Amino acid sequence: MDGFGIEGAAFYQANFQVIERYYTAFRKRIVPSAGVKLFDGCDEATLLAYAAVFLRHPEWFDPAVEIDDEAALRTVEEVFNEGTEGSGESVVDVLESGDFSDRAKWQIMALFQQPKQRIELVAQAVRDNFPAFEHAYAKVKSEADILLDRFEMRSKEERPTSFMKLSRKIDAETEIVPILAEPLMVCIAEGMCLYGLLVDRLTNEEEPGFTKAELLIGAKALSDSSKISILLALKEGSLYNLEIAEQVALTPATTSHHMNNLLAAGFVGIEKRDGKVYYHLAEDGIERFLKGAGDLLVR
């Protein structure tokens, strides 16, 4: 948070007390198991991979449903090949070229080696610990309900946040689901947007004018030549991920990472055509950044 121009300690103190009480109450009722142990020290990228797997197959939480070995492996492959179809990249290529820690690489390769076993362990851990979740939620319900009321208000069509608008551009039928356990997360996949209940406070969307946080996010998005090359390529027209990767001589996985940064800064927009996500320059967003930076730094 400090890196994005937000006073992390102050934000944490003001907003995370309810989250800490939620975590504490959950830990008191947690049911230890091999699946829970699997999560110990789990990298964020690995957790998101598991989330994407279960978004594709929520029925795998049902103990009566048998998980097929081939289906498990195919689903994990789909999660990591998304956006790189036709590129010829292997999973190893994606991991090497993407923004993955060494720990995430090891954990993800272990998932590929034992997809069914690890998916089953995670599903069992979730089932075992649902009562712990209910206990923890009951402990913070009054405060969580305030956050949920705010979320409901902002998720209405007339007052969506920028992240909510983005999710609906990817898929107009996106279901936006509030998340308490990961309150600063936005994860869009499989027609669903998992939306952290503190995201709007973090992005300061209700503050008038251009914020310091927006300045720093935009500056980071312009911090290397590859992102500049991508923006220059988009001046000629809309492109999808593989076309951008080819034009700027990057791997599709690296290109996807850059596009996420540019989307967060508001420098590019997206539209879905023929089953593909096309990117285009967001001229209004770029002009807002240039004017806002000038107002903050010069005027």
PDB file of C-alpha atoms in Angstrom:
ATOM      1  CA  MET A   1       0.000   0.000   0.000  1.00  0.00           C
ATOM      2  CA  ASP A   2       2.868   2.370   0.774  1.00  0.00           C
ATOM      3  CA  GLY A   3       4.176   1.722  -2.748  1.00  0.00           C
ATOM      4  CA  PHE A   4       0.922   3.016  -4.233  1.00  0.00           C
ATOM      5  CA  GLY A   5       0.952   6.239  -2.273  1.00  0.00           C
ATOM      6  CA  ILE A   6      -1.372   5.057   0.493  1.00  0.00           C
ATOM      7  CA  GLU A   7      -0.265   5.246   4.119  1.00  0.00           C
ATOM      8  CA  GLY A   8      -0.354   1.512   4.720  1.00  0.00           C
ATOM      9  CA  ALA A   9      -0.164   1.567   8.506  1.00  0.00           C
ATOM     10  CA  ALA A  10      -2.942   4.156   8.789  1.00  0.00           C
ATOM     11  CA  PHE A  11      -5.159   2.316   6.292  1.00  0.00           C
ATOM     12  CA  TYR A  12      -4.592  -0.960   8.120  1.00  0.00           C
ATOM     13  CA  GLN A  13      -5.389   0.571  11.494  1.00  0.00           C
ATOM     14  CA  ALA A  14      -8.563   2.196  10.187  1.00  0.00           C
ATOM     15  CA  ASN A  15      -9.937  -0.724   8.187  1.00  0.00           C
ATOM     16  CA  PHE A  16      -8.439  -4.071   9.131  1.00  0.00           C
ATOM     17  CA  GLN A  17      -9.585  -4.487  12.726  1.00  0.00           C
ATOM     18  CA  VAL A  18     -12.737  -6.306  11.606  1.00  0.00           C
ATOM     19  CA  ILE A  19     -10.658  -8.520   9.305  1.00  0.00           C
ATOM     20  CA  GLU A  20      -8.258  -9.452  12.113  1.00  0.00           C
ATOM     21  CA  ARG A  21     -11.140 -10.391  14.412  1.00  0.00           C
ATOM     22  CA  TYR A  22     -12.606 -12.476  11.596  1.00  0.00           C
ATOM     23  CA  TYR A  23      -9.274 -14.311  11.107  1.00  0.00           C
ATOM     24  CA  THR A  24      -8.836 -14.840  14.858  1.00  0.00           C
ATOM     25  CA  ALA A  25     -12.312 -16.317  15.269  1.00  0.00           C
ATOM     26  CA  PHE A  26     -11.767 -18.599  12.260  1.00  0.00           C
ATOM     27  CA  ARG A  27      -8.436 -19.905  13.578  1.00  0.00           C
ATOM     28  CA  LYS A  28     -10.053 -20.898  16.883  1.00  0.00           C
ATOM     29  CA  ARG A  29     -12.402 -23.301  15.066  1.00  0.00           C
ATOM     30  CA  ILE A  30     -10.156 -24.451  12.225  1.00  0.00           C
ATOM     31  CA  VAL A  31     -10.112 -28.196  11.526  1.00  0.00           C
ATOM     32  CA  PRO A  32      -6.527 -29.265  10.761  1.00  0.00           C
ATOM     33  CA  SER A  33      -6.065 -31.561   7.780  1.00  0.00           C
ATOM     34  CA  ALA A  34      -3.712 -32.291   4.893  1.00  0.00           C
ATOM     35  CA  GLY A  35      -5.686 -29.792   2.820  1.00  0.00           C
ATOM     36  CA  VAL A  36      -5.270 -27.057   5.414  1.00  0.00           C
ATOM     37  CA  LYS A  37      -1.555 -27.850   5.604  1.00  0.00           C
ATOM     38  CA  LEU A  38      -1.401 -27.502   1.826  1.00  0.00           C
ATOM     39  CA  PHE A  39      -2.455 -23.882   2.213  1.00  0.00           C
ATOM     40  CA  ASP A  40       0.239 -23.101   4.793  1.00  0.00           C
ATOM     41  CA  GLY A  41       2.686 -20.768   3.088  1.00  0.00           C
ATOM     42  CA  CYS A  42       0.721 -20.938  -0.172  1.00  0.00           C
ATOM     43  CA  ASP A  43       1.729 -18.236  -2.647  1.00  0.00           C
ATOM     44  CA  GLU A  44      -1.011 -15.851  -3.783  1.00  0.00           C
ATOM     45  CA  ALA A  45      -0.642 -17.014  -7.400  1.00  0.00           C
ATOM     46  CA  THR A  46      -1.205 -20.611  -6.290  1.00  0.00           C
ATOM     47  CA  LEU A  47      -4.304 -19.664  -4.281  1.00  0.00           C
ATOM     48  CA  LEU A  48      -5.733 -17.861  -7.309  1.00  0.00           C
ATOM     49  CA  ALA A  49      -5.054 -20.962  -9.413  1.00  0.00           C
ATOM     50  CA  TYR A  50      -7.091 -23.093  -6.999  1.00  0.00           C
ATOM     51  CA  ALA A  51      -9.843 -20.457  -7.014  1.00  0.00           C
ATOM     52  CA  ALA A  52      -9.962 -20.531 -10.819  1.00  0.00           C
ATOM     53  CA  VAL A  53     -10.157 -24.333 -10.802  1.00  0.00           C
ATOM     54  CA  PHE A  54     -13.172 -24.351  -8.480  1.00  0.00           C
ATOM     55  CA  LEU A  55     -14.864 -21.485 -10.321  1.00  0.00           C
ATOM     56  CA  ARG A  56     -14.828 -23.784 -13.336  1.00  0.00           C
ATOM     57  CA  HIS A  57     -16.032 -26.788 -11.342  1.00  0.00           C
ATOM     58  CA  PRO A  58     -17.926 -25.752  -8.171  1.00  0.00           C
ATOM     59  CA  GLU A  59     -19.480 -29.229  -8.135  1.00  0.00           C
ATOM     60  CA  TRP A  60     -16.090 -30.592  -7.025  1.00  0.00           C
ATOM     61  CA  PHE A  61     -16.859 -29.326  -3.526  1.00  0.00           C
ATOM     62  CA  ASP A  62     -19.603 -31.975  -3.370  1.00  0.00           C
ATOM     63  CA  PRO A  63     -18.202 -35.156  -1.751  1.00  0.00           C
ATOM     64  CA  ALA A  64     -20.591 -37.230  -3.854  1.00  0.00           C
ATOM     65  CA  VAL A  65     -18.961 -36.041  -7.088  1.00  0.00           C
ATOM     66  CA  GLU A  66     -16.031 -38.099  -8.331  1.00  0.00           C
ATOM     67  CA  ILE A  67     -13.172 -35.995  -9.735  1.00  0.00           C
ATOM     68  CA  ASP A  68     -11.747 -37.541 -12.875  1.00  0.00           C
ATOM     69  CA  ASP A  69      -7.928 -37.527 -13.277  1.00  0.00           C
ATOM     70  CA  GLU A  70      -8.058 -36.288 -16.846  1.00  0.00           C
ATOM     71  CA  ALA A  71     -10.649 -33.616 -16.069  1.00  0.00           C
ATOM     72  CA  ALA A  72      -8.542 -32.347 -13.148  1.00  0.00           C
ATOM     73  CA  LEU A  73      -5.396 -32.056 -15.273  1.00  0.00           C
ATOM     74  CA  ARG A  74      -7.290 -30.511 -18.196  1.00  0.00           C
ATOM     75  CA  THR A  75      -8.826 -27.880 -15.920  1.00  0.00           C
ATOM     76  CA  VAL A  76      -5.471 -26.919 -14.402  1.00  0.00           C
ATOM     77  CA  GLU A  77      -4.006 -26.638 -17.905  1.00  0.00           C
ATOM     78  CA  GLU A  78      -6.902 -24.413 -18.975  1.00  0.00           C
ATOM     79  CA  VAL A  79      -6.281 -22.092 -16.026  1.00  0.00           C
ATOM     80  CA  PHE A  80      -2.666 -21.513 -17.032  1.00  0.00           C
ATOM     81  CA  ASN A  81      -3.167 -21.542 -20.807  1.00  0.00           C
ATOM     82  CA  GLU A  82      -5.905 -18.909 -20.759  1.00  0.00           C
ATOM     83  CA  GLY A  83      -4.910 -16.047 -23.031  1.00  0.00           C
ATOM     84  CA  THR A  84      -2.012 -17.989 -24.601  1.00  0.00           C
ATOM     85  CA  GLU A  85      -3.951 -20.377 -26.866  1.00  0.00           C
ATOM     86  CA  GLY A  86      -2.157 -20.933 -30.143  1.00  0.00           C
ATOM     87  CA  SER A  87       1.099 -19.452 -28.860  1.00  0.00           C
ATOM     88  CA  GLY A  88       2.872 -22.792 -28.474  1.00  0.00           C
ATOM     89  CA  GLU A  89       3.857 -21.913 -24.913  1.00  0.00           C
ATOM     90  CA  SER A  90       4.152 -24.726 -22.400  1.00  0.00           C
ATOM     91  CA  VAL A  91       3.241 -24.367 -18.743  1.00  0.00           C
ATOM     92  CA  VAL A  92       6.958 -24.106 -17.957  1.00  0.00           C
ATOM     93  CA  ASP A  93       7.221 -21.229 -20.465  1.00  0.00           C
ATOM     94  CA  VAL A  94       4.310 -19.439 -18.802  1.00  0.00           C
ATOM     95  CA  LEU A  95       5.830 -19.846 -15.336  1.00  0.00           C
ATOM     96  CA  GLU A  96       9.283 -18.725 -16.477  1.00  0.00           C
ATOM     97  CA  SER A  97       8.083 -15.682 -18.391  1.00  0.00           C
ATOM     98  CA  GLY A  98       5.383 -14.601 -15.955  1.00  0.00           C
ATOM     99  CA  ASP A  99       5.636 -12.693 -12.703  1.00  0.00           C
ATOM    100  CA  PHE A 100       5.787 -15.787 -10.463  1.00  0.00           C
ATOM    101  CA  SER A 101       7.889 -16.239  -7.335  1.00  0.00           C
ATOM    102  CA  ASP A 102      10.086 -19.317  -6.978  1.00  0.00           C
ATOM    103  CA  ARG A 103       7.698 -20.600  -4.316  1.00  0.00           C
ATOM    104  CA  ALA A 104       4.712 -20.218  -6.662  1.00  0.00           C
ATOM    105  CA  LYS A 105       6.544 -22.056  -9.449  1.00  0.00           C
ATOM    106  CA  TRP A 106       7.262 -25.003  -7.149  1.00  0.00           C
ATOM    107  CA  GLN A 107       3.676 -25.118  -5.839  1.00  0.00           C
ATOM    108  CA  ILE A 108       2.106 -24.829  -9.277  1.00  0.00           C
ATOM    109  CA  MET A 109       4.299 -27.577 -10.721  1.00  0.00           C
ATOM    110  CA  ALA A 110       3.265 -29.784  -7.774  1.00  0.00           C
ATOM    111  CA  LEU A 111      -0.379 -29.063  -8.696  1.00  0.00           C
ATOM    112  CA  PHE A 112       0.308 -30.179 -12.265  1.00  0.00           C
ATOM    113  CA  GLN A 113       1.950 -33.376 -11.054  1.00  0.00           C
ATOM    114  CA  GLN A 114      -0.923 -34.319  -8.717  1.00  0.00           C
ATOM    115  CA  PRO A 115      -3.991 -32.333  -9.842  1.00  0.00           C
ATOM    116  CA  LYS A 116      -6.725 -34.698  -8.663  1.00  0.00           C
ATOM    117  CA  GLN A 117      -5.132 -35.415  -5.270  1.00  0.00           C
ATOM    118  CA  ARG A 118      -4.502 -31.759  -4.478  1.00  0.00           C
ATOM    119  CA  ILE A 119      -7.903 -30.579  -5.683  1.00  0.00           C
ATOM    120  CA  GLU A 120      -9.549 -33.225  -3.503  1.00  0.00           C
ATOM    121  CA  LEU A 121      -7.493 -32.121  -0.486  1.00  0.00           C
ATOM    122  CA  VAL A 122      -8.560 -28.511  -0.970  1.00  0.00           C
ATOM    123  CA  ALA A 123     -12.235 -29.436  -1.434  1.00  0.00           C
ATOM    124  CA  GLN A 124     -12.166 -31.511   1.749  1.00  0.00           C
ATOM    125  CA  ALA A 125     -10.513 -28.689   3.703  1.00  0.00           C
ATOM    126  CA  VAL A 126     -13.216 -26.251   2.578  1.00  0.00           C
ATOM    127  CA  ARG A 127     -15.992 -28.643   3.571  1.00  0.00           C
ATOM    128  CA  ASP A 128     -14.398 -29.365   6.955  1.00  0.00           C
ATOM    129  CA  ASN A 129     -13.976 -25.689   7.762  1.00  0.00           C
ATOM    130  CA  PHE A 130     -17.289 -24.237   6.639  1.00  0.00           C
ATOM    131  CA  PRO A 131     -18.527 -24.261  10.266  1.00  0.00           C
ATOM    132  CA  ALA A 132     -15.405 -22.277  11.214  1.00  0.00           C
ATOM    133  CA  PHE A 133     -16.304 -19.705   8.572  1.00  0.00           C
ATOM    134  CA  GLU A 134     -19.875 -19.437   9.883  1.00  0.00           C
ATOM    135  CA  HIS A 135     -18.536 -18.951  13.433  1.00  0.00           C
ATOM    136  CA  ALA A 136     -16.080 -16.267  12.307  1.00  0.00           C
ATOM    137  CA  TYR A 137     -18.670 -14.431  10.246  1.00  0.00           C
ATOM    138  CA  ALA A 138     -21.122 -14.383  13.144  1.00  0.00           C
ATOM    139  CA  LYS A 139     -18.448 -12.673  15.276  1.00  0.00           C
ATOM    140  CA  VAL A 140     -18.153  -9.712  12.879  1.00  0.00           C
ATOM    141  CA  LYS A 141     -21.611  -9.725  11.292  1.00  0.00           C
ATOM    142  CA  SER A 142     -22.696  -6.257  12.403  1.00  0.00           C
ATOM    143  CA  GLU A 143     -19.582  -4.621  10.927  1.00  0.00           C
ATOM    144  CA  ALA A 144     -19.515  -6.880   7.873  1.00  0.00           C
ATOM    145  CA  ASP A 145     -23.133  -5.984   7.128  1.00  0.00           C
ATOM    146  CA  ILE A 146     -22.139  -2.324   6.848  1.00  0.00           C
ATOM    147  CA  LEU A 147     -19.479  -3.252   4.281  1.00  0.00           C
ATOM    148  CA  LEU A 148     -21.979  -5.454   2.449  1.00  0.00           C
ATOM    149  CA  ASP A 149     -24.592  -2.666   2.356  1.00  0.00           C
ATOM    150  CA  ARG A 150     -21.997  -0.357   0.851  1.00  0.00           C
ATOM    151  CA  PHE A 151     -21.026  -3.039  -1.656  1.00  0.00           C
ATOM    152  CA  GLU A 152     -24.662  -3.550  -2.669  1.00  0.00           C
ATOM    153  CA  MET A 153     -25.079   0.172  -3.214  1.00  0.00           C
ATOM    154  CA  ARG A 154     -21.929   0.445  -5.350  1.00  0.00           C
ATOM    155  CA  SER A 155     -22.721  -2.692  -7.365  1.00  0.00           C
ATOM    156  CA  LYS A 156     -25.966  -1.158  -8.608  1.00  0.00           C
ATOM    157  CA  GLU A 157     -25.796  -0.289 -12.288  1.00  0.00           C
ATOM    158  CA  GLU A 158     -26.032   3.438 -11.563  1.00  0.00           C
ATOM    159  CA  ARG A 159     -23.015   3.517  -9.208  1.00  0.00           C
ATOM    160  CA  PRO A 160     -20.511   0.817 -10.216  1.00  0.00           C
ATOM    161  CA  THR A 161     -16.847   1.248  -9.334  1.00  0.00           C
ATOM    162  CA  SER A 162     -14.125   1.198 -11.984  1.00  0.00           C
ATOM    163  CA  PHE A 163     -13.300  -2.449 -11.186  1.00  0.00           C
ATOM    164  CA  MET A 164     -16.975  -3.374 -11.416  1.00  0.00           C
ATOM    165  CA  LYS A 165     -17.224  -1.646 -14.802  1.00  0.00           C
ATOM    166  CA  LEU A 166     -14.127  -3.516 -15.963  1.00  0.00           C
ATOM    167  CA  SER A 167     -15.542  -6.908 -14.960  1.00  0.00           C
ATOM    168  CA  ARG A 168     -18.741  -6.200 -16.881  1.00  0.00           C
ATOM    169  CA  LYS A 169     -16.798  -5.182 -19.965  1.00  0.00           C
ATOM    170  CA  ILE A 170     -15.116  -8.585 -19.903  1.00  0.00           C
ATOM    171  CA  ASP A 171     -18.495 -10.264 -19.487  1.00  0.00           C
ATOM    172  CA  ALA A 172     -21.735  -8.286 -19.305  1.00  0.00           C
ATOM    173  CA  GLU A 173     -23.331 -11.057 -17.261  1.00  0.00           C
ATOM    174  CA  THR A 174     -20.548 -11.129 -14.652  1.00  0.00           C
ATOM    175  CA  GLU A 175     -21.759 -11.958 -11.158  1.00  0.00           C
ATOM    176  CA  ILE A 176     -19.942  -9.729  -8.652  1.00  0.00           C
ATOM    177  CA  VAL A 177     -19.466 -11.579  -5.359  1.00  0.00           C
ATOM    178  CA  PRO A 178     -18.255  -9.830  -2.160  1.00  0.00           C
ATOM    179  CA  ILE A 179     -15.211 -11.305  -0.381  1.00  0.00           C
ATOM    180  CA  LEU A 180     -14.309 -10.670   3.261  1.00  0.00           C
ATOM    181  CA  ALA A 181     -11.342 -13.029   3.761  1.00  0.00           C
ATOM    182  CA  GLU A 182      -9.339 -11.340   0.961  1.00  0.00           C
ATOM    183  CA  PRO A 183     -10.648  -7.784   1.318  1.00  0.00           C
ATOM    184  CA  LEU A 184      -8.319  -6.164  -1.228  1.00  0.00           C
ATOM    185  CA  MET A 185      -8.672  -8.765  -3.996  1.00  0.00           C
ATOM    186  CA  VAL A 186     -10.365  -8.420  -7.379  1.00  0.00           C
ATOM    187  CA  CYS A 187     -10.384 -11.691  -9.337  1.00  0.00           C
ATOM    188  CA  ILE A 188     -12.370 -11.991 -12.581  1.00  0.00           C
ATOM    189  CA  ALA A 189     -12.875 -15.476 -14.013  1.00  0.00           C
ATOM    190  CA  GLU A 190     -15.567 -17.779 -15.355  1.00  0.00           C
ATOM    191  CA  GLY A 191     -18.352 -15.193 -15.347  1.00  0.00           C
ATOM    192  CA  MET A 192     -17.660 -14.212 -11.736  1.00  0.00           C
ATOM    193  CA  CYS A 193     -15.839 -11.309 -10.104  1.00  0.00           C
ATOM    194  CA  LEU A 194     -14.608 -11.964  -6.560  1.00  0.00           C
ATOM    195  CA  TYR A 195     -14.600  -8.469  -5.065  1.00  0.00           C
ATOM    196  CA  GLY A 196     -12.833  -7.575  -1.819  1.00  0.00           C
ATOM    197  CA  LEU A 197     -14.982  -5.526   0.545  1.00  0.00           C
ATOM    198  CA  LEU A 198     -12.222  -2.968   1.196  1.00  0.00           C
ATOM    199  CA  VAL A 199     -11.223  -2.393  -2.442  1.00  0.00           C
ATOM    200  CA  ASP A 200     -13.277   0.790  -2.818  1.00  0.00           C
ATOM    201  CA  ARG A 201     -11.682   2.307   0.271  1.00  0.00           C
ATOM    202  CA  LEU A 202      -8.240   1.447  -1.061  1.00  0.00           C
ATOM    203  CA  THR A 203      -8.826   3.055  -4.450  1.00  0.00           C
ATOM    204  CA  ASN A 204     -10.311   6.219  -2.902  1.00  0.00           C
ATOM    205  CA  GLU A 205     -12.995   6.331  -5.583  1.00  0.00           C
ATOM    206  CA  GLU A 206     -15.167   8.640  -3.550  1.00  0.00           C
ATOM    207  CA  GLU A 207     -12.450  11.281  -3.197  1.00  0.00           C
ATOM    208  CA  PRO A 208     -12.968  14.190  -5.590  1.00  0.00           C
ATOM    209  CA  GLY A 209     -10.358  14.893  -8.232  1.00  0.00           C
ATOM    210  CA  PHE A 210      -7.128  13.084  -9.089  1.00  0.00           C
ATOM    211  CA  THR A 211      -5.427  11.285  -6.192  1.00  0.00           C
ATOM    212  CA  LYS A 212      -1.801  10.572  -5.317  1.00  0.00           C
ATOM    213  CA  ALA A 213      -2.605   6.857  -5.536  1.00  0.00           C
ATOM    214  CA  GLU A 214      -3.732   7.301  -9.163  1.00  0.00           C
ATOM    215  CA  LEU A 215      -0.522   9.190  -9.930  1.00  0.00           C
ATOM    216  CA  LEU A 216       1.657   6.395  -8.569  1.00  0.00           C
ATOM    217  CA  ILE A 217      -0.317   3.605 -10.273  1.00  0.00           C
ATOM    218  CA  GLY A 218      -0.044   5.466 -13.574  1.00  0.00           C
ATOM    219  CA  ALA A 219       3.658   6.156 -13.100  1.00  0.00           C
ATOM    220  CA  LYS A 220       4.313   2.465 -12.409  1.00  0.00           C
ATOM    221  CA  ALA A 221       2.376   1.551 -15.551  1.00  0.00           C
ATOM    222  CA  LEU A 222       4.740   3.756 -17.598  1.00  0.00           C
ATOM    223  CA  SER A 223       7.885   2.590 -15.828  1.00  0.00           C
ATOM    224  CA  ASP A 224       9.370   0.394 -18.578  1.00  0.00           C
ATOM    225  CA  SER A 225       9.752   0.467 -22.342  1.00  0.00           C
ATOM    226  CA  SER A 226       7.612  -2.626 -22.956  1.00  0.00           C
ATOM    227  CA  LYS A 227       4.456  -0.947 -21.662  1.00  0.00           C
ATOM    228  CA  ILE A 228       5.231   2.153 -23.730  1.00  0.00           C
ATOM    229  CA  SER A 229       5.668  -0.083 -26.795  1.00  0.00           C
ATOM    230  CA  ILE A 230       2.286  -1.682 -26.112  1.00  0.00           C
ATOM    231  CA  LEU A 231       0.559   1.708 -25.899  1.00  0.00           C
ATOM    232  CA  LEU A 232       2.216   2.818 -29.147  1.00  0.00           C
ATOM    233  CA  ALA A 233       1.069  -0.403 -30.852  1.00  0.00           C
ATOM    234  CA  LEU A 234      -2.498   0.234 -29.709  1.00  0.00           C
ATOM    235  CA  LYS A 235      -2.432   3.677 -31.330  1.00  0.00           C
ATOM    236  CA  GLU A 236      -2.884   1.848 -34.628  1.00  0.00           C
ATOM    237  CA  GLY A 237      -6.033   0.065 -33.453  1.00  0.00           C
ATOM    238  CA  SER A 238      -7.447  -2.614 -31.172  1.00  0.00           C
ATOM    239  CA  LEU A 239      -5.463  -5.822 -30.679  1.00  0.00           C
ATOM    240  CA  TYR A 240      -5.869  -9.003 -28.658  1.00  0.00           C
ATOM    241  CA  ASN A 241      -3.190 -10.468 -26.404  1.00  0.00           C
ATOM    242  CA  LEU A 242      -1.359 -12.665 -28.933  1.00  0.00           C
ATOM    243  CA  GLU A 243      -1.287  -9.870 -31.519  1.00  0.00           C
ATOM    244  CA  ILE A 244       0.190  -7.456 -28.982  1.00  0.00           C
ATOM    245  CA  ALA A 245       2.779 -10.042 -27.903  1.00  0.00           C
ATOM    246  CA  GLU A 246       3.840 -10.551 -31.516  1.00  0.00           C
ATOM    247  CA  GLN A 247       4.122  -6.840 -32.258  1.00  0.00           C
ATOM    248  CA  VAL A 248       6.231  -5.995 -29.199  1.00  0.00           C
ATOM    249  CA  ALA A 249       8.235  -9.272 -29.158  1.00  0.00           C
ATOM    250  CA  LEU A 250       7.095 -10.481 -25.739  1.00  0.00           C
ATOM    251  CA  THR A 251       5.653 -13.784 -24.568  1.00  0.00           C
ATOM    252  CA  PRO A 252       1.855 -13.862 -24.184  1.00  0.00           C
ATOM    253  CA  ALA A 253       2.201 -14.424 -20.424  1.00  0.00           C
ATOM    254  CA  THR A 254       4.430 -11.359 -19.997  1.00  0.00           C
ATOM    255  CA  THR A 255       2.100  -9.341 -22.208  1.00  0.00           C
ATOM    256  CA  SER A 256      -0.878 -10.314 -20.017  1.00  0.00           C
ATOM    257  CA  HIS A 257       1.013  -9.097 -16.941  1.00  0.00           C
ATOM    258  CA  HIS A 258       1.684  -5.727 -18.628  1.00  0.00           C
ATOM    259  CA  MET A 259      -1.948  -5.424 -19.740  1.00  0.00           C
ATOM    260  CA  ASN A 260      -3.132  -5.891 -16.160  1.00  0.00           C
ATOM    261  CA  ASN A 261      -0.936  -2.949 -15.100  1.00  0.00           C
ATOM    262  CA  LEU A 262      -2.197  -0.776 -17.943  1.00  0.00           C
ATOM    263  CA  LEU A 263      -5.816  -1.694 -17.185  1.00  0.00           C
ATOM    264  CA  ALA A 264      -5.368  -0.816 -13.500  1.00  0.00           C
ATOM    265  CA  ALA A 265      -3.989   2.585 -14.515  1.00  0.00           C
ATOM    266  CA  GLY A 266      -6.916   3.218 -16.861  1.00  0.00           C
ATOM    267  CA  PHE A 267      -4.655   3.602 -19.914  1.00  0.00           C
ATOM    268  CA  VAL A 268      -6.330   0.843 -21.930  1.00  0.00           C
ATOM    269  CA  GLY A 269      -9.869  -0.398 -22.287  1.00  0.00           C
ATOM    270  CA  ILE A 270     -11.257  -3.738 -23.377  1.00  0.00           C
ATOM    271  CA  GLU A 271     -14.053  -5.168 -25.436  1.00  0.00           C
ATOM    272  CA  LYS A 272     -15.017  -8.760 -26.157  1.00  0.00           C
ATOM    273  CA  ARG A 273     -15.422  -9.814 -29.804  1.00  0.00           C
ATOM    274  CA  ASP A 274     -15.609 -13.268 -31.317  1.00  0.00           C
ATOM    275  CA  GLY A 275     -14.692 -14.869 -27.996  1.00  0.00           C
ATOM    276  CA  LYS A 276     -11.507 -12.803 -27.650  1.00  0.00           C
ATOM    277  CA  VAL A 277     -10.673  -9.855 -25.404  1.00  0.00           C
ATOM    278  CA  TYR A 278      -9.436  -6.906 -27.473  1.00  0.00           C
ATOM    279  CA  TYR A 279      -7.505  -4.006 -25.954  1.00  0.00           C
ATOM    280  CA  HIS A 280      -7.654  -0.398 -27.106  1.00  0.00           C
ATOM    281  CA  LEU A 281      -6.212   2.913 -25.945  1.00  0.00           C
ATOM    282  CA  ALA A 282      -8.347   4.596 -23.288  1.00  0.00           C
ATOM    283  CA  GLU A 283      -7.774   8.172 -24.396  1.00  0.00           C
ATOM    284  CA  ASP A 284      -9.914   9.629 -21.598  1.00  0.00           C
ATOM    285  CA  GLY A 285      -7.889   7.721 -18.997  1.00  0.00           C
ATOM    286  CA  ILE A 286      -4.564   8.874 -20.429  1.00  0.00           C
ATOM    287  CA  GLU A 287      -5.734  12.485 -20.615  1.00  0.00           C
ATOM    288  CA  ARG A 288      -7.016  12.281 -17.031  1.00  0.00           C
ATOM    289  CA  PHE A 289      -3.626  11.021 -15.869  1.00  0.00           C
ATOM    290  CA  LEU A 290      -1.683  13.744 -17.713  1.00  0.00           C
ATOM    291  CA  LYS A 291      -3.930  16.523 -16.441  1.00  0.00           C
ATOM    292  CA  GLY A 292      -4.087  15.084 -12.923  1.00  0.00           C
ATOM    293  CA  ALA A 293      -0.309  14.675 -12.745  1.00  0.00           C
ATOM    294  CA  GLY A 294       0.124  18.260 -13.850  1.00  0.00           C
ATOM    295  CA  ASP A 295      -2.376  19.530 -11.289  1.00  0.00           C
ATOM    296  CA  LEU A 296      -0.732  17.605  -8.459  1.00  0.00           C
ATOM    297  CA  LEU A 297       2.894  18.290  -9.319  1.00  0.00           C
ATOM    298  CA  VAL A 298       2.870  21.747 -10.898  1.00  0.00           C
ATOM    299  CA  ARG A 299      -0.230  23.770 -10.100  1.00  0.00           C
TER     300      ARG A 299
END
